[in-house]
Amino acid sequence: MTRHILLIEDEVNIANFVELELKHENFQVTIAHDGRVGADLALENNYDLLLVDVMLPSLNGLEICRRVRKQKNTPIILITARDAIIDRVSGLEAGADDYVVKPFAIEELLARIRAVLRRVEVTTESNSNLSVKGLTVNQNAHQVVYDGVEIELTKREYDMLVFLMENAYNVLTRDAILEKVWGYDTEVETNVVDVYIRHLRKKLPLEVSSIIETVRGVGYVMRE
């Protein structure tokens, strides 16, 4: 099956180079050089993955992530020229699944694309529902419901919640959570896990958030 990637990149030389390499790997590629045009394409069409530069005319990559995440769960990899922790965290919090820093090796980009697509496939193949303390997760619909009301989570928050529920009563280290939710080859610091746990707890009802326990110096565990 041919995967269709939307590449939103205003630097024409980079866009053409990445397009050539992706097509060589049998991907179908659509290119947008403008942020607003790219966002419209991402929302109007179905793509298997979005490659989005952060610095774009009309609309930046972070805002594109936010707009897409309000409507779709399409995997997003950000392309950024900035490697500061705050920039990476901002991208992930906006809804990106991963990021690559310019200048990048095309082999790294291809590896990250394949890793993200593999994680999506694993999630799609799972058809089980998870339930704890009245909170239900329908993995087919990618939906979290409590007392009949849907709870909106970012993709990272959702993946973290599912991982905790699937491993209830098992202590999960921060490294294990990073590997599962962000990917084994991530360069994100482990303190990002703490940030996302705080976000997740705030969005969950007290009955559920209270059973996500912090294991000091190790990680987190969900247990009643």
mmCIF file of C-alpha atoms in Angstrom:
data_model
loop_
_atom_site.group_PDB
_atom_site.id
_atom_site.type_symbol
_atom_site.label_atom_id
_atom_site.label_comp_id
_atom_site.label_asym_id
_atom_site.label_seq_id
_atom_site.Cartn_x
_atom_site.Cartn_y
_atom_site.Cartn_z
ATOM 1 C CA MET A 1 0.000 0.000 0.000
ATOM 2 C CA THR A 2 1.389 3.387 -1.017
ATOM 3 C CA ARG A 3 1.521 5.913 1.805
ATOM 4 C CA HIS A 4 0.583 9.516 1.042
ATOM 5 C CA ILE A 5 2.624 12.237 2.768
ATOM 6 C CA LEU A 6 1.883 15.956 2.823
ATOM 7 C CA LEU A 7 5.102 17.984 2.978
ATOM 8 C CA ILE A 8 4.662 21.605 4.094
ATOM 9 C CA GLU A 9 8.024 23.299 3.510
ATOM 10 C CA ASP A 10 8.704 26.777 2.119
ATOM 11 C CA GLU A 11 12.349 26.152 1.175
ATOM 12 C CA VAL A 12 11.940 24.871 -2.368
ATOM 13 C CA ASN A 13 15.317 23.099 -2.576
ATOM 14 C CA ILE A 14 14.673 21.175 0.634
ATOM 15 C CA ALA A 15 11.133 20.340 -0.429
ATOM 16 C CA ASN A 16 12.284 19.023 -3.805
ATOM 17 C CA PHE A 17 15.084 16.973 -2.233
ATOM 18 C CA VAL A 18 12.797 15.389 0.377
ATOM 19 C CA GLU A 19 10.121 14.731 -2.241
ATOM 20 C CA LEU A 20 12.640 12.936 -4.463
ATOM 21 C CA GLU A 21 13.858 10.739 -1.605
ATOM 22 C CA LEU A 22 10.339 9.921 -0.423
ATOM 23 C CA LYS A 23 9.226 8.956 -3.908
ATOM 24 C CA HIS A 24 12.306 6.756 -4.192
ATOM 25 C CA GLU A 25 10.983 4.970 -1.078
ATOM 26 C CA ASN A 26 7.588 4.533 -2.798
ATOM 27 C CA PHE A 27 5.738 7.271 -0.912
ATOM 28 C CA GLN A 28 3.223 9.498 -2.670
ATOM 29 C CA VAL A 29 4.017 13.151 -1.919
ATOM 30 C CA THR A 30 2.027 16.381 -2.030
ATOM 31 C CA ILE A 31 3.898 19.653 -1.387
ATOM 32 C CA ALA A 32 2.703 22.981 -0.019
ATOM 33 C CA HIS A 33 5.091 25.939 0.290
ATOM 34 C CA ASP A 34 2.713 28.098 2.327
ATOM 35 C CA GLY A 35 1.492 27.385 5.862
ATOM 36 C CA ARG A 36 -2.131 28.370 5.315
ATOM 37 C CA VAL A 37 -2.351 26.377 2.087
ATOM 38 C CA GLY A 38 -0.776 23.397 3.817
ATOM 39 C CA ALA A 39 -3.206 23.575 6.743
ATOM 40 C CA ASP A 40 -6.169 23.652 4.350
ATOM 41 C CA LEU A 41 -4.841 20.616 2.483
ATOM 42 C CA ALA A 42 -4.247 18.731 5.746
ATOM 43 C CA LEU A 43 -7.798 19.360 6.919
ATOM 44 C CA GLU A 44 -9.539 18.798 3.587
ATOM 45 C CA ASN A 45 -7.751 15.565 2.585
ATOM 46 C CA ASN A 46 -6.650 12.329 4.207
ATOM 47 C CA TYR A 47 -2.898 11.789 4.447
ATOM 48 C CA ASP A 48 -0.958 9.052 6.152
ATOM 49 C CA LEU A 49 1.511 11.550 7.601
ATOM 50 C CA LEU A 50 2.325 15.268 7.633
ATOM 51 C CA LEU A 51 5.864 16.648 7.433
ATOM 52 C CA VAL A 52 5.634 20.245 8.614
ATOM 53 C CA ASP A 53 8.339 22.908 8.795
ATOM 54 C CA VAL A 54 7.989 25.157 11.845
ATOM 55 C CA MET A 55 8.918 28.443 10.173
ATOM 56 C CA LEU A 56 6.441 28.993 7.349
ATOM 57 C CA PRO A 57 4.833 31.992 5.638
ATOM 58 C CA SER A 58 1.191 32.790 6.480
ATOM 59 C CA LEU A 59 0.879 30.174 9.244
ATOM 60 C CA ASN A 60 3.618 28.537 11.293
ATOM 61 C CA GLY A 61 4.015 24.822 11.835
ATOM 62 C CA LEU A 62 2.924 24.877 15.487
ATOM 63 C CA GLU A 63 -0.390 26.485 14.584
ATOM 64 C CA ILE A 64 -0.872 23.943 11.799
ATOM 65 C CA CYS A 65 -0.395 21.175 14.386
ATOM 66 C CA ARG A 66 -2.964 22.729 16.694
ATOM 67 C CA ARG A 67 -5.559 23.140 13.953
ATOM 68 C CA VAL A 68 -5.103 19.604 12.641
ATOM 69 C CA ARG A 69 -5.262 18.094 16.139
ATOM 70 C CA LYS A 70 -8.654 19.679 16.752
ATOM 71 C CA GLN A 71 -10.099 17.595 13.915
ATOM 72 C CA LYS A 72 -7.752 14.743 13.040
ATOM 73 C CA ASN A 73 -5.202 12.301 14.437
ATOM 74 C CA THR A 74 -3.009 12.336 11.336
ATOM 75 C CA PRO A 75 0.619 11.682 12.409
ATOM 76 C CA ILE A 76 2.759 14.835 12.291
ATOM 77 C CA ILE A 77 6.532 15.189 12.183
ATOM 78 C CA LEU A 78 7.850 18.718 12.642
ATOM 79 C CA ILE A 79 10.930 19.975 10.806
ATOM 80 C CA THR A 80 12.658 22.661 12.847
ATOM 81 C CA ALA A 81 15.888 24.617 12.684
ATOM 82 C CA ARG A 82 15.841 25.124 16.465
ATOM 83 C CA ASP A 83 17.013 22.422 18.865
ATOM 84 C CA ALA A 84 16.324 24.049 22.229
ATOM 85 C CA ILE A 85 14.339 21.964 24.727
ATOM 86 C CA ILE A 86 11.569 24.579 24.938
ATOM 87 C CA ASP A 87 11.148 24.516 21.143
ATOM 88 C CA ARG A 88 10.903 20.723 21.099
ATOM 89 C CA VAL A 89 8.444 20.674 24.000
ATOM 90 C CA SER A 90 6.337 23.371 22.307
ATOM 91 C CA GLY A 91 6.138 21.257 19.167
ATOM 92 C CA LEU A 92 5.157 18.113 21.032
ATOM 93 C CA GLU A 93 2.566 19.951 23.100
ATOM 94 C CA ALA A 94 1.076 21.396 19.915
ATOM 95 C CA GLY A 95 0.356 17.832 18.819
ATOM 96 C CA ALA A 96 3.402 16.717 16.851
ATOM 97 C CA ASP A 97 4.341 13.043 17.072
ATOM 98 C CA ASP A 98 8.034 13.632 16.461
ATOM 99 C CA TYR A 99 10.472 16.179 15.072
ATOM 100 C CA VAL A 100 13.714 16.392 13.141
ATOM 101 C CA VAL A 101 16.222 19.226 13.383
ATOM 102 C CA LYS A 102 17.766 20.923 10.352
ATOM 103 C CA PRO A 103 20.157 20.069 8.912
ATOM 104 C CA PHE A 104 19.097 16.429 8.986
ATOM 105 C CA ALA A 105 20.265 13.278 7.268
ATOM 106 C CA ILE A 106 17.601 11.867 4.974
ATOM 107 C CA GLU A 107 18.177 8.435 6.562
ATOM 108 C CA GLU A 108 17.148 9.854 9.939
ATOM 109 C CA LEU A 109 14.027 11.440 8.481
ATOM 110 C CA LEU A 110 13.016 8.180 6.780
ATOM 111 C CA ALA A 111 13.622 6.230 9.994
ATOM 112 C CA ARG A 112 11.436 8.603 11.986
ATOM 113 C CA ILE A 113 8.676 8.428 9.372
ATOM 114 C CA ARG A 114 8.689 4.627 9.474
ATOM 115 C CA ALA A 115 8.733 4.615 13.295
ATOM 116 C CA VAL A 116 5.722 6.924 13.527
ATOM 117 C CA LEU A 117 3.791 4.939 10.915
ATOM 118 C CA ARG A 118 4.554 1.687 12.776
ATOM 119 C CA ARG A 119 3.171 3.131 16.015
ATOM 120 C CA VAL A 120 0.011 4.195 14.202
ATOM 121 C CA GLU A 121 -0.418 0.709 12.743
ATOM 122 C CA VAL A 122 -0.107 -0.913 16.161
ATOM 123 C CA THR A 123 -2.727 1.454 17.600
ATOM 124 C CA THR A 124 -5.078 0.836 14.671
ATOM 125 C CA GLU A 125 -4.829 -2.936 14.977
ATOM 126 C CA SER A 126 -5.876 -2.846 18.635
ATOM 127 C CA ASN A 127 -9.655 -3.097 19.013
ATOM 128 C CA SER A 128 -10.026 -3.531 22.756
ATOM 129 C CA ASN A 129 -11.794 -1.135 25.089
ATOM 130 C CA LEU A 130 -10.159 -0.134 28.350
ATOM 131 C CA SER A 131 -12.062 0.884 31.459
ATOM 132 C CA VAL A 132 -11.153 2.065 34.948
ATOM 133 C CA LYS A 133 -13.137 3.968 37.575
ATOM 134 C CA GLY A 134 -15.901 4.753 35.082
ATOM 135 C CA LEU A 135 -13.459 6.054 32.476
ATOM 136 C CA THR A 136 -13.682 4.190 29.144
ATOM 137 C CA VAL A 137 -11.228 4.296 26.270
ATOM 138 C CA ASN A 138 -12.455 3.091 22.885
ATOM 139 C CA GLN A 139 -9.236 2.500 20.962
ATOM 140 C CA ASN A 140 -10.984 1.961 17.637
ATOM 141 C CA ALA A 141 -12.676 5.361 17.877
ATOM 142 C CA HIS A 142 -9.709 6.934 19.702
ATOM 143 C CA GLN A 143 -12.263 8.204 22.216
ATOM 144 C CA VAL A 144 -12.098 8.772 25.978
ATOM 145 C CA VAL A 145 -15.432 8.993 27.822
ATOM 146 C CA TYR A 146 -16.370 9.548 31.463
ATOM 147 C CA ASP A 147 -19.978 9.557 32.674
ATOM 148 C CA GLY A 148 -21.192 9.902 29.095
ATOM 149 C CA VAL A 149 -19.031 12.940 28.381
ATOM 150 C CA GLU A 150 -16.086 12.782 25.973
ATOM 151 C CA ILE A 151 -12.753 14.046 27.303
ATOM 152 C CA GLU A 152 -10.528 15.739 24.745
ATOM 153 C CA LEU A 153 -6.880 14.723 24.980
ATOM 154 C CA THR A 154 -3.889 15.404 22.773
ATOM 155 C CA LYS A 155 -2.394 12.399 21.035
ATOM 156 C CA ARG A 156 0.469 12.241 23.549
ATOM 157 C CA GLU A 157 -1.909 12.430 26.499
ATOM 158 C CA TYR A 158 -4.120 9.761 24.957
ATOM 159 C CA ASP A 159 -1.192 7.407 24.260
ATOM 160 C CA MET A 160 0.098 7.911 27.795
ATOM 161 C CA LEU A 161 -3.316 7.174 29.320
ATOM 162 C CA VAL A 162 -3.692 3.990 27.266
ATOM 163 C CA PHE A 163 -0.193 2.843 28.252
ATOM 164 C CA LEU A 164 -0.965 3.414 31.944
ATOM 165 C CA MET A 165 -4.318 1.607 31.695
ATOM 166 C CA GLU A 166 -2.875 -1.321 29.777
ATOM 167 C CA ASN A 167 -0.226 -1.713 32.471
ATOM 168 C CA ALA A 168 -2.362 -1.057 35.547
ATOM 169 C CA TYR A 169 -0.561 -1.982 38.803
ATOM 170 C CA ASN A 170 2.783 -2.122 36.968
ATOM 171 C CA VAL A 171 5.197 0.703 37.725
ATOM 172 C CA LEU A 172 6.272 2.350 34.464
ATOM 173 C CA THR A 173 9.584 4.169 34.407
ATOM 174 C CA ARG A 174 9.892 7.520 32.697
ATOM 175 C CA ASP A 175 12.197 5.908 30.135
ATOM 176 C CA ALA A 176 9.589 3.218 29.394
ATOM 177 C CA ILE A 177 6.908 5.868 28.909
ATOM 178 C CA LEU A 178 9.203 7.887 26.640
ATOM 179 C CA GLU A 179 9.979 4.841 24.514
ATOM 180 C CA LYS A 180 6.321 3.840 24.192
ATOM 181 C CA VAL A 181 4.767 7.264 23.659
ATOM 182 C CA TRP A 182 7.561 9.181 21.893
ATOM 183 C CA GLY A 183 9.517 6.338 20.277
ATOM 184 C CA TYR A 184 12.688 4.498 21.155
ATOM 185 C CA ASP A 185 14.956 6.943 19.328
ATOM 186 C CA THR A 186 13.568 10.125 20.846
ATOM 187 C CA GLU A 187 15.891 12.813 22.184
ATOM 188 C CA VAL A 188 13.240 14.278 24.476
ATOM 189 C CA GLU A 189 14.270 14.621 28.122
ATOM 190 C CA THR A 190 12.504 12.461 30.713
ATOM 191 C CA ASN A 191 11.104 15.529 32.488
ATOM 192 C CA VAL A 192 8.726 15.935 29.545
ATOM 193 C CA VAL A 193 6.904 12.865 30.911
ATOM 194 C CA ASP A 194 6.235 14.761 34.163
ATOM 195 C CA VAL A 195 4.836 17.695 32.194
ATOM 196 C CA TYR A 196 2.446 15.468 30.267
ATOM 197 C CA ILE A 197 1.361 13.586 33.393
ATOM 198 C CA ARG A 198 0.383 16.945 34.933
ATOM 199 C CA HIS A 199 -1.596 17.876 31.818
ATOM 200 C CA LEU A 200 -3.313 14.480 31.813
ATOM 201 C CA ARG A 201 -4.254 14.637 35.503
ATOM 202 C CA LYS A 202 -5.820 18.084 35.030
ATOM 203 C CA LYS A 203 -8.056 16.840 32.216
ATOM 204 C CA LEU A 204 -9.212 13.641 33.930
ATOM 205 C CA PRO A 205 -11.945 13.489 36.605
ATOM 206 C CA LEU A 206 -10.570 13.430 40.148
ATOM 207 C CA GLU A 207 -11.655 9.808 40.637
ATOM 208 C CA VAL A 208 -9.310 8.762 37.837
ATOM 209 C CA SER A 209 -6.471 11.265 38.183
ATOM 210 C CA SER A 210 -6.071 10.313 41.849
ATOM 211 C CA ILE A 211 -5.128 6.727 40.968
ATOM 212 C CA ILE A 212 -2.228 7.803 38.753
ATOM 213 C CA GLU A 213 0.439 7.596 41.417
ATOM 214 C CA THR A 214 3.938 9.023 41.303
ATOM 215 C CA VAL A 215 6.638 6.547 42.277
ATOM 216 C CA ARG A 216 9.377 8.864 43.461
ATOM 217 C CA GLY A 217 12.618 8.487 41.550
ATOM 218 C CA VAL A 218 11.132 5.879 39.191
ATOM 219 C CA GLY A 219 8.006 6.840 37.286
ATOM 220 C CA TYR A 220 4.245 6.318 37.480
ATOM 221 C CA VAL A 221 1.668 3.614 38.106
ATOM 222 C CA MET A 222 -2.115 3.432 37.793
ATOM 223 C CA ARG A 223 -3.753 1.444 40.580
ATOM 224 C CA GLU A 224 -6.968 1.701 42.525
#
